[in-house]
Short mmCIF file of the C-alpha atoms (twelve columns), coordinates in Angstrom:
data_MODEL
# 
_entry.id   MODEL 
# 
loop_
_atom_site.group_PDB 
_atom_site.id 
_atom_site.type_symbol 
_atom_site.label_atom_id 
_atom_site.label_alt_id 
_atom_site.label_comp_id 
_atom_site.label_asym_id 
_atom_site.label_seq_id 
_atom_site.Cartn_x 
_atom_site.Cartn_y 
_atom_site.Cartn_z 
_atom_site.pdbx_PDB_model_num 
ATOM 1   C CA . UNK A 1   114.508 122.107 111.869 1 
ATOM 2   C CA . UNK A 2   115.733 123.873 114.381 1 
ATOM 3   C CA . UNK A 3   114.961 128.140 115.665 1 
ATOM 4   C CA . UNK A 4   114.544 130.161 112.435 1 
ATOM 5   C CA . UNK A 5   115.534 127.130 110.751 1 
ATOM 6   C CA . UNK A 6   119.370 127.991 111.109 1 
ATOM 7   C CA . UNK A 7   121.344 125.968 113.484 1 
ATOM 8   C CA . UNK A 8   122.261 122.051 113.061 1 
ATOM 9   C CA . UNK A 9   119.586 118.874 113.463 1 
ATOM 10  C CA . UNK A 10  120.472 115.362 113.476 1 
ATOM 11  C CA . UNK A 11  118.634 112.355 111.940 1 
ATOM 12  C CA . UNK A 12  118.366 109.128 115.158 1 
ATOM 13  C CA . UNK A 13  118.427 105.457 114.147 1 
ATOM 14  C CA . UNK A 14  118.024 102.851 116.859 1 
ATOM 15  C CA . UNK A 15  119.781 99.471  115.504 1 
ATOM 16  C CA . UNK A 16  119.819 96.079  117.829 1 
ATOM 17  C CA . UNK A 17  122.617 94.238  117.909 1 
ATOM 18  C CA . UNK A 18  121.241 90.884  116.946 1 
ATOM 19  C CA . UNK A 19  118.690 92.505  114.047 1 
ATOM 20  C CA . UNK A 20  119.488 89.960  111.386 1 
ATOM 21  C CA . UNK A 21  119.103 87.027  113.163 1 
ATOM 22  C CA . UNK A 22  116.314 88.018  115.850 1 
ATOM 23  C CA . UNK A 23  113.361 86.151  115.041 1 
ATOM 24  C CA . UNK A 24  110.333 88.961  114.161 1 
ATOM 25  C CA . UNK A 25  106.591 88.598  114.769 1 
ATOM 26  C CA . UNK A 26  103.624 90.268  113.378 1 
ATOM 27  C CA . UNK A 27  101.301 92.199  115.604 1 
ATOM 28  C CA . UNK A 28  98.295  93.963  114.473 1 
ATOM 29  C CA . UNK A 29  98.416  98.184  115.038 1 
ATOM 30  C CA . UNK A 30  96.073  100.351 116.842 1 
ATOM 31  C CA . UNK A 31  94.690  101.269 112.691 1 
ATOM 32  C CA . UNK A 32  94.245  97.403  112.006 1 
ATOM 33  C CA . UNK A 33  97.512  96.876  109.845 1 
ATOM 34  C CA . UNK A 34  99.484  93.826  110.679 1 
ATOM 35  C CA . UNK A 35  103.506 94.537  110.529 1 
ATOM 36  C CA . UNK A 36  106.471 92.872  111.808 1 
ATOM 37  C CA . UNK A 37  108.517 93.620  114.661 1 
ATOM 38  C CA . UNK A 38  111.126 91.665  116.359 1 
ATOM 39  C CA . UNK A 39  110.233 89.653  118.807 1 
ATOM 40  C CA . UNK A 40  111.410 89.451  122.841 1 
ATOM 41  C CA . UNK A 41  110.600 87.314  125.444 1 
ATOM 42  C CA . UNK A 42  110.410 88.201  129.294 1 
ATOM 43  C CA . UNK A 43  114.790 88.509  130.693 1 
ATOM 44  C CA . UNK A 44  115.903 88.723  127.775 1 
ATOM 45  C CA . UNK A 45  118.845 91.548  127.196 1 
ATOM 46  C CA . UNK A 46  118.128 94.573  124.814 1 
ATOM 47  C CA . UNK A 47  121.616 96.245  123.021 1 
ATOM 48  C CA . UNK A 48  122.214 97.765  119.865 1 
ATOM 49  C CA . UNK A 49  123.458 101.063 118.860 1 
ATOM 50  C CA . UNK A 50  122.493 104.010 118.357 1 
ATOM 51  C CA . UNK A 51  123.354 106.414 115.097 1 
ATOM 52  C CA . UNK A 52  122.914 110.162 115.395 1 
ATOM 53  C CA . UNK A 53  123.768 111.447 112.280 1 
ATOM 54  C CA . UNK A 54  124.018 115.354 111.720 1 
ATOM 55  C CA . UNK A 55  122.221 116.997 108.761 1 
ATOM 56  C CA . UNK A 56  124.598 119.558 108.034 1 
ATOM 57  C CA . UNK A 57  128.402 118.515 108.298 1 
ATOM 58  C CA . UNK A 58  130.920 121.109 109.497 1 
ATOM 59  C CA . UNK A 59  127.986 122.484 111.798 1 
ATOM 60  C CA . UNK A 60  128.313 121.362 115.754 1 
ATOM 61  C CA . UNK A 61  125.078 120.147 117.066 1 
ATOM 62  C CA . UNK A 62  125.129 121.352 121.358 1 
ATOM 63  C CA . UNK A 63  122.545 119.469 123.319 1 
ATOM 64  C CA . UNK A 64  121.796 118.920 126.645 1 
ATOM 65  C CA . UNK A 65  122.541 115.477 126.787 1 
ATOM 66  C CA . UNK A 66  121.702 111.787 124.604 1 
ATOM 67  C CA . UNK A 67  119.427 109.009 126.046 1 
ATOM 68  C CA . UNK A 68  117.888 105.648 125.509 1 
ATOM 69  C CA . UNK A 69  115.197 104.892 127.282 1 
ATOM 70  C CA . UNK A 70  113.448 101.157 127.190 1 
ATOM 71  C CA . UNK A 71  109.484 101.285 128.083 1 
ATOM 72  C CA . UNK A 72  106.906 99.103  128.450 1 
ATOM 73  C CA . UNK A 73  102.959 100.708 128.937 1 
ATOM 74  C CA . UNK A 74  99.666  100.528 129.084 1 
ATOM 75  C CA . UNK A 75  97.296  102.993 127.346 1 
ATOM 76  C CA . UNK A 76  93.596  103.715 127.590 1 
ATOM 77  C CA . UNK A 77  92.061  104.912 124.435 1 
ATOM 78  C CA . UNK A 78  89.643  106.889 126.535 1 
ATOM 79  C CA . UNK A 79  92.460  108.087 128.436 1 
ATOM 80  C CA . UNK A 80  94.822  109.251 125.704 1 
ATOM 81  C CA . UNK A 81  96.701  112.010 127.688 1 
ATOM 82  C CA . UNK A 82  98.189  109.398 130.530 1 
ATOM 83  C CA . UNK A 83  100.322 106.475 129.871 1 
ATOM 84  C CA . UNK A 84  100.998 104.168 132.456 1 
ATOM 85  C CA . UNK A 85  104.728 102.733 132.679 1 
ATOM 86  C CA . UNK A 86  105.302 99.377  134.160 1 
ATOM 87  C CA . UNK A 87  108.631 99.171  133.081 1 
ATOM 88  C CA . UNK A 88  110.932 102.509 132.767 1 
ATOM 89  C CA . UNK A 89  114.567 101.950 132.438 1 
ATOM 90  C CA . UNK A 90  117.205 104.714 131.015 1 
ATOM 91  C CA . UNK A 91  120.479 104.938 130.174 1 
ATOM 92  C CA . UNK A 92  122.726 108.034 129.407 1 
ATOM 93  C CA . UNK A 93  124.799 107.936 126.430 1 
ATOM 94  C CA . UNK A 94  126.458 111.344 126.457 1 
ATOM 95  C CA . UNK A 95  126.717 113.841 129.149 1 
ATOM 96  C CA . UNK A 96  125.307 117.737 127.665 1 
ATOM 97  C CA . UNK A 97  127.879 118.791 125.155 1 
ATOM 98  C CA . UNK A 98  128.351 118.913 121.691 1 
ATOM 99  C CA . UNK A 99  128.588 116.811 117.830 1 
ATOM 100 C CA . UNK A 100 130.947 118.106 115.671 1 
ATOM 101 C CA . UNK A 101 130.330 114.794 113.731 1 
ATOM 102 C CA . UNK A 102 128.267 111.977 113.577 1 
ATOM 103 C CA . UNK A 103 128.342 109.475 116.245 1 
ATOM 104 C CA . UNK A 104 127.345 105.882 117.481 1 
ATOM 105 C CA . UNK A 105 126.484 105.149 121.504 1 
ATOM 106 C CA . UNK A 106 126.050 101.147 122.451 1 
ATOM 107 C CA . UNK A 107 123.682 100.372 124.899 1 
ATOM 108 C CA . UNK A 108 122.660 97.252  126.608 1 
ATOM 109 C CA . UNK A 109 119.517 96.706  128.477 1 
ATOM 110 C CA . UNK A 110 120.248 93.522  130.591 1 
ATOM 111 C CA . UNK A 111 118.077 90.380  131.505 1 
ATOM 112 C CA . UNK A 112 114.954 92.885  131.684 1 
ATOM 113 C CA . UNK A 113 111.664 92.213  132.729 1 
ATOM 114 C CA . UNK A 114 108.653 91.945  130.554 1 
ATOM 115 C CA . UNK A 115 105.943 90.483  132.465 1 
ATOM 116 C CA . UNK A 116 103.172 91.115  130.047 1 
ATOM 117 C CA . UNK A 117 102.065 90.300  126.479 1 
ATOM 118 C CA . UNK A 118 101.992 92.560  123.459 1 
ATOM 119 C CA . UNK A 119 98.569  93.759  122.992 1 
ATOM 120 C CA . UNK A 120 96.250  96.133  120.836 1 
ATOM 121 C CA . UNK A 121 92.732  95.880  121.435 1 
ATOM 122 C CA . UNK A 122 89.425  97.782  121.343 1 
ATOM 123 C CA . UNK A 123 90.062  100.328 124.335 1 
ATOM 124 C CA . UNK A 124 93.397  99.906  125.529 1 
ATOM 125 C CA . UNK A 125 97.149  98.890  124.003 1 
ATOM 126 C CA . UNK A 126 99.726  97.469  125.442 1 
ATOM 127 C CA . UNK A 127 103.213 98.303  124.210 1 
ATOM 128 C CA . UNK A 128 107.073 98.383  124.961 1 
ATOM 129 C CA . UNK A 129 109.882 100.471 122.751 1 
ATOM 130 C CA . UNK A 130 112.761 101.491 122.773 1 
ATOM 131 C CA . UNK A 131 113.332 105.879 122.790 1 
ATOM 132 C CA . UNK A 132 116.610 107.298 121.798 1 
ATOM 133 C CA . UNK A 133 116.386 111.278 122.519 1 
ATOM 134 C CA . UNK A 134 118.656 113.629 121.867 1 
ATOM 135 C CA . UNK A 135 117.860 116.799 124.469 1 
ATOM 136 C CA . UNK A 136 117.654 120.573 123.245 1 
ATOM 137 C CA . UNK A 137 117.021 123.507 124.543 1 
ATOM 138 C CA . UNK A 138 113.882 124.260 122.646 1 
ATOM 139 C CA . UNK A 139 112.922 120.939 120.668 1 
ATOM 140 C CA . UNK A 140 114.319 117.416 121.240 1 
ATOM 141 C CA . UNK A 141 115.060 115.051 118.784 1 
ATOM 142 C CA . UNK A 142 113.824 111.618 118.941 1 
ATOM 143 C CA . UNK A 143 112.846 108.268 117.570 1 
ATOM 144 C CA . UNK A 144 110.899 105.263 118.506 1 
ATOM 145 C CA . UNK A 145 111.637 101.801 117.932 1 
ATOM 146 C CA . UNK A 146 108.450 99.586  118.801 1 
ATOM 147 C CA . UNK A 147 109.596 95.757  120.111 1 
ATOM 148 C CA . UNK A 148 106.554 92.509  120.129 1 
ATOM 149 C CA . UNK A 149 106.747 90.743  123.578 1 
ATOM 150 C CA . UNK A 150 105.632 87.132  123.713 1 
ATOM 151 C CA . UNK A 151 104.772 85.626  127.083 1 
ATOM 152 C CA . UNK A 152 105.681 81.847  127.391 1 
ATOM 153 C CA . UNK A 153 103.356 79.522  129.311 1 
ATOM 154 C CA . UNK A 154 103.444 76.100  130.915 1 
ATOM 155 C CA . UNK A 155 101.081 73.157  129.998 1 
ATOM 156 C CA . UNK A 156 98.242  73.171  132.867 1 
ATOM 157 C CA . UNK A 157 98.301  70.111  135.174 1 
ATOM 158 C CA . UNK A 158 94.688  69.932  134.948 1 
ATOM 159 C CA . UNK A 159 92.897  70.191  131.635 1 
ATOM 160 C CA . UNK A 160 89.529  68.394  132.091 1 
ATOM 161 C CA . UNK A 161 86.673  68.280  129.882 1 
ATOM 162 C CA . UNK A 162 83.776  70.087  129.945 1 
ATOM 163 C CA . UNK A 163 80.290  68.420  129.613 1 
ATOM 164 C CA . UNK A 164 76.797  70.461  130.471 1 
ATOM 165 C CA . UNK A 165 73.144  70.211  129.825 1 
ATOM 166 C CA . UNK A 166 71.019  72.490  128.919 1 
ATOM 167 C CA . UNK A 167 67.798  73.408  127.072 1 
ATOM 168 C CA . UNK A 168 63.884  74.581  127.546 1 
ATOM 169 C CA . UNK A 169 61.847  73.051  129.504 1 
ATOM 170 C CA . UNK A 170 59.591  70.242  127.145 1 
ATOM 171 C CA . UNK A 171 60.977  72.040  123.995 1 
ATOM 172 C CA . UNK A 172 64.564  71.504  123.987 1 
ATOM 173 C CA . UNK A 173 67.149  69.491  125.998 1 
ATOM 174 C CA . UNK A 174 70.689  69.208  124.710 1 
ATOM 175 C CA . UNK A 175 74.312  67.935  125.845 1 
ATOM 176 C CA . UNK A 176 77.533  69.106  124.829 1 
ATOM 177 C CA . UNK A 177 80.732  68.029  125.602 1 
ATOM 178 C CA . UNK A 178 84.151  69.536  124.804 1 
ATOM 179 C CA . UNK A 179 87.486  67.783  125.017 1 
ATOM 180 C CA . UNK A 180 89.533  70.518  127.363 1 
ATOM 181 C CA . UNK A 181 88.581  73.492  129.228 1 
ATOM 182 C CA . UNK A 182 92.365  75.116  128.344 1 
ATOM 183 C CA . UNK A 183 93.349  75.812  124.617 1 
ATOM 184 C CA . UNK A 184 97.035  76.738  123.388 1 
ATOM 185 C CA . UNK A 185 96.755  79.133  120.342 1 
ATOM 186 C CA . UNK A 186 97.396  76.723  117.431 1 
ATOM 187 C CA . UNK A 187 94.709  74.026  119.467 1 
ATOM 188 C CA . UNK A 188 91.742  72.609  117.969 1 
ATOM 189 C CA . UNK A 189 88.336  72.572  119.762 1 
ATOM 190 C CA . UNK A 190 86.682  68.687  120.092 1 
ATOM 191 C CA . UNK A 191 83.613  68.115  120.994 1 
ATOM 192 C CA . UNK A 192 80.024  66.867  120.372 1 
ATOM 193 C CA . UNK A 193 76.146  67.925  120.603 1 
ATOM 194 C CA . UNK A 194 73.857  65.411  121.758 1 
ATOM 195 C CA . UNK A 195 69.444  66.185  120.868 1 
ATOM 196 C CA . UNK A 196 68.003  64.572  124.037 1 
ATOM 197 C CA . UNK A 197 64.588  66.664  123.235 1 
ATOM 198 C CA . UNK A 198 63.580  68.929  120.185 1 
ATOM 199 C CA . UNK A 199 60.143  69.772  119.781 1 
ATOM 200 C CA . UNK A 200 61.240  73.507  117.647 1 
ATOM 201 C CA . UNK A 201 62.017  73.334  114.672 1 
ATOM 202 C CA . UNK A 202 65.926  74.446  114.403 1 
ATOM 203 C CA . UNK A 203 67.410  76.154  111.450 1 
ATOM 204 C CA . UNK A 204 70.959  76.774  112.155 1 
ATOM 205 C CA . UNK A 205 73.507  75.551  115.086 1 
ATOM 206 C CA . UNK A 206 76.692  77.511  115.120 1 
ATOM 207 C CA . UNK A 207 79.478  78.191  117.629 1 
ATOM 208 C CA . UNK A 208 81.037  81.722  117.806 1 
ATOM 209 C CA . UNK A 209 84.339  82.497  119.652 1 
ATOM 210 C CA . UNK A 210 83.530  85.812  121.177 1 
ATOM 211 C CA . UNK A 211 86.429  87.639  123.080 1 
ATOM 212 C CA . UNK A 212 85.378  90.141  125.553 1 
ATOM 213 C CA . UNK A 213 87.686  93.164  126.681 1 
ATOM 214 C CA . UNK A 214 87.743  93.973  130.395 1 
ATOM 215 C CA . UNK A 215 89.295  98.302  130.929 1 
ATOM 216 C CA . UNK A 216 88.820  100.530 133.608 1 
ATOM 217 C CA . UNK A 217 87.961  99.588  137.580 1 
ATOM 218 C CA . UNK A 218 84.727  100.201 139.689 1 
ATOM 219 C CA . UNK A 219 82.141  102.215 138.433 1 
ATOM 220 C CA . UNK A 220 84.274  103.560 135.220 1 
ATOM 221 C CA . UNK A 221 84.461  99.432  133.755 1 
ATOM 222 C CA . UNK A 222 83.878  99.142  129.917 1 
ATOM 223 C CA . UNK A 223 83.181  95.845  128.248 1 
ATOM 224 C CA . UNK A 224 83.800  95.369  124.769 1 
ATOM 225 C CA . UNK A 225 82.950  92.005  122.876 1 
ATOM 226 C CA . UNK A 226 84.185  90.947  119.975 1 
ATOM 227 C CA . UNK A 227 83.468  87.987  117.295 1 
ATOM 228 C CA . UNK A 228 86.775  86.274  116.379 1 
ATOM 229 C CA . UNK A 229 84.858  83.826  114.278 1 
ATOM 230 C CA . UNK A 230 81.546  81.499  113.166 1 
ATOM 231 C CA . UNK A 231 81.446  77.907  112.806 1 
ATOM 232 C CA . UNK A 232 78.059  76.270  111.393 1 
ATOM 233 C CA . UNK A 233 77.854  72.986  112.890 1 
ATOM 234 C CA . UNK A 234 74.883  72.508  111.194 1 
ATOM 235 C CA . UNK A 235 72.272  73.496  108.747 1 
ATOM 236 C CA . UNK A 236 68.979  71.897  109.143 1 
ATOM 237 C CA . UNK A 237 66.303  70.231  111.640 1 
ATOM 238 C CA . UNK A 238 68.328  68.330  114.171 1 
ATOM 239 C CA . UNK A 239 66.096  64.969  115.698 1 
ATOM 240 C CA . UNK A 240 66.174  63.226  119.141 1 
ATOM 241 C CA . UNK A 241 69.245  61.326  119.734 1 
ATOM 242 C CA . UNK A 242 71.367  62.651  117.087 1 
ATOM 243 C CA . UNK A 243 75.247  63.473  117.786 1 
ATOM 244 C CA . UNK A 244 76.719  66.709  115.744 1 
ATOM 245 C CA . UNK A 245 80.567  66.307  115.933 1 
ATOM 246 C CA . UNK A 246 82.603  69.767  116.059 1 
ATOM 247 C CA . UNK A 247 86.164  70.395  115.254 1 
ATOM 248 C CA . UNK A 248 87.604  73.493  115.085 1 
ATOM 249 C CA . UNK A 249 90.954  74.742  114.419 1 
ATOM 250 C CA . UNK A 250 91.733  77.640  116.410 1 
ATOM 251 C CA . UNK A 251 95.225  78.253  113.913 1 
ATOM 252 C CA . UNK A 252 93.519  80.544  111.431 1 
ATOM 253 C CA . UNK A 253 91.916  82.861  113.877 1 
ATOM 254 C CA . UNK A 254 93.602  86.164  115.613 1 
ATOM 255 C CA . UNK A 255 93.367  85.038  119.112 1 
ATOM 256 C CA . UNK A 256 96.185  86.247  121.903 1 
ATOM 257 C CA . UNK A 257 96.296  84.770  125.233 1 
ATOM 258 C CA . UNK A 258 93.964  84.845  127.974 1 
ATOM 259 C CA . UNK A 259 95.133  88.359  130.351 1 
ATOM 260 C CA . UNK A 260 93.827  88.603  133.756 1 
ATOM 261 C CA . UNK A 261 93.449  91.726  135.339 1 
ATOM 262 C CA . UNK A 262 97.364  93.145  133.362 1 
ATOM 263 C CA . UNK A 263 98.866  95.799  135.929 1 
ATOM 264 C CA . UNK A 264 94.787  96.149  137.548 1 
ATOM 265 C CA . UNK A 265 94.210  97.899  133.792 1 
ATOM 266 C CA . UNK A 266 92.379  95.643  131.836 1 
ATOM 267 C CA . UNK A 267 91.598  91.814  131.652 1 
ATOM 268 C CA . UNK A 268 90.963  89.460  128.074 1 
ATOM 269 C CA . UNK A 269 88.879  86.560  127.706 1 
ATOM 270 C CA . UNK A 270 87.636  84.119  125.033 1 
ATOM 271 C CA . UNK A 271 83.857  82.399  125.247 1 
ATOM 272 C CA . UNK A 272 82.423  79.741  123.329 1 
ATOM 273 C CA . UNK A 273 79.278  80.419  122.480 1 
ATOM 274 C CA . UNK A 274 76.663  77.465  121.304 1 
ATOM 275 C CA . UNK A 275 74.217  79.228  119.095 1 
ATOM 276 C CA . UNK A 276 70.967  77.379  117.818 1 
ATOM 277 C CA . UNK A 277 68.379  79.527  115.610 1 
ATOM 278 C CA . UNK A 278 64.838  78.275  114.964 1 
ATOM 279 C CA . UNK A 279 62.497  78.935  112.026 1 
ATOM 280 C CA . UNK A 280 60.648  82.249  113.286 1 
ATOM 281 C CA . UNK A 281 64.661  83.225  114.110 1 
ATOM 282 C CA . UNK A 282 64.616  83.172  117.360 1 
ATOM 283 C CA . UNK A 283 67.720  82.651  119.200 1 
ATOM 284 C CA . UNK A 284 68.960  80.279  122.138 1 
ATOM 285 C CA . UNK A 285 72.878  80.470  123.047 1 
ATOM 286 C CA . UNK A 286 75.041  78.914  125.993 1 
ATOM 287 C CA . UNK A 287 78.034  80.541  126.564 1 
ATOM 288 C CA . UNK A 288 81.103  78.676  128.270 1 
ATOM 289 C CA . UNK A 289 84.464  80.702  129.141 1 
ATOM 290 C CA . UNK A 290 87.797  79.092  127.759 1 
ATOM 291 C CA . UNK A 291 91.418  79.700  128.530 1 
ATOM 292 C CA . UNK A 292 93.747  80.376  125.543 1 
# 
């Protein structure tokens, strides 16, 4: 409402051009709930409309001018008060004036970049929208429209195997072996353990896909780990010279892609972690990084 609550207001609707066919994706918020938003990749164009619809016909609306503005940033959660921009582009849809009637403005956001993935984590979110704002003198009006970037990524030339040994010394030697270092989203882990020496008695053998959350620089650096998921790869005393398969299907899990060091804000990275549990529950793990 506007002063004293006399005076016109206007409802804002940002519309893109190619909303029914524009493929949407769902992206978890900042209070865990998963919606849908359309989806953009990195140079592609940004147009639509937007509506500004007056509340009260008959009334003119003066303003000091109408904007859309198309953002991409990075916020800390410790940090709430300063948003960093990476991308800032504006365009001016009406010169200060006045509505005597509802009206429509196209815009067009050409071939723009969007070097970064979507992301909502733990400490920090990473987010682009689209801000229509209509300016007045004592309260402007606007709305948001949020947008889901998707980066796209190249096979890797080099995708070896990874195969390690490890273990106690005279209680426990083991060998594992997975089929790639590098794993696409929808991938599925292969691999094997191999009991070269087991003189505990083990319990439990499970791999855990842990990512850990990289924010902040020098002294001020936060980690934050994170469990995406538990696989038992076996219940029960393993002997010498027995092979555990593993396969494990990455599809059902919320993974994003591996970020390394996004706009020198904050990093993302997935581990494997081999986890083996003896009787009297203690606890030996090896922990290998992987690419997603």
């Amino acid at each position: 409402m506007s002063f004293f609550g006399f005076g016109q207001s206007a409802d804002i609707d940002i519309v893109l051009n190619d909303a029914e066919t524009r493929k949407k994706a769902e992206h978890r918020s900042e209070d865990g709930r998963k919606d849908k938003y359309f989806l953009f990749y990195d140079g592609e164009t940004v147009s639509g409309k937007v509506n500004v619809t007056l509340k009260y016909p008959g009334k003119r609306l003066e303003h000091n001018g109408i904007k859309i503005e198309f953002i991409g940033q990075i916020e800390m959660y410790y940090d709430r008060g300063n948003h960093h921009e990476f991308v800032s582009l504006v365009k001016d849809l009406a010169r200060p004036g006045e509505l005597t009637q509802s009206q429509t403005f196209d815009f067009e956001f050409t071939h723009v970049e969007k070097p970064y993935e979507s992301y909502t984590g733990q400490n920090v979110k990473l987010r682009y929208f689209l801000r229509a704002t209509v300016g007045r003198r004592l309260n402007d009006i606007s709305k948001e429209l949020d947008l889901v970037v998707h980066t796209l990524s190249t096979y890797p030339e080099l995708n070896s195997s990874i195969k390690m040994e490890v273990g106690i010394e005279d209680c426990l030697h083991i060998e594992f072996e997975y089929n790639k270092s590098k794993y696409h989203l929808k991938d599925v882990i292969v691999g094997k353990i191999y009991f070269l020496l087991v003189r505990i008695k083990i319990r439990h053998m499970e791999i855990d896909i842990i990512k850990r959350e990289t924010t902040g620089t020098g002294p001020n650096v936060y980690h934050e780990n994170d469990t995406i998921a538990k696989y038992e790869i076996m219940d029960g005393a393993p002997v010498r010279g027995e092979s555990i398969p593993i396969r494990l299907f990455l599809a059902g899990y919320e993974l994003t892609p591996t970020m390394r060091d996004i706009n020198k804000k904050f990093s993302v990275r997935y581990y494997l972690n081999l986890v083996l549990i003896d009787e009297e529950e203690r606890r030996y793990f090896k922990q290998q990084v992987h690419r997603q």
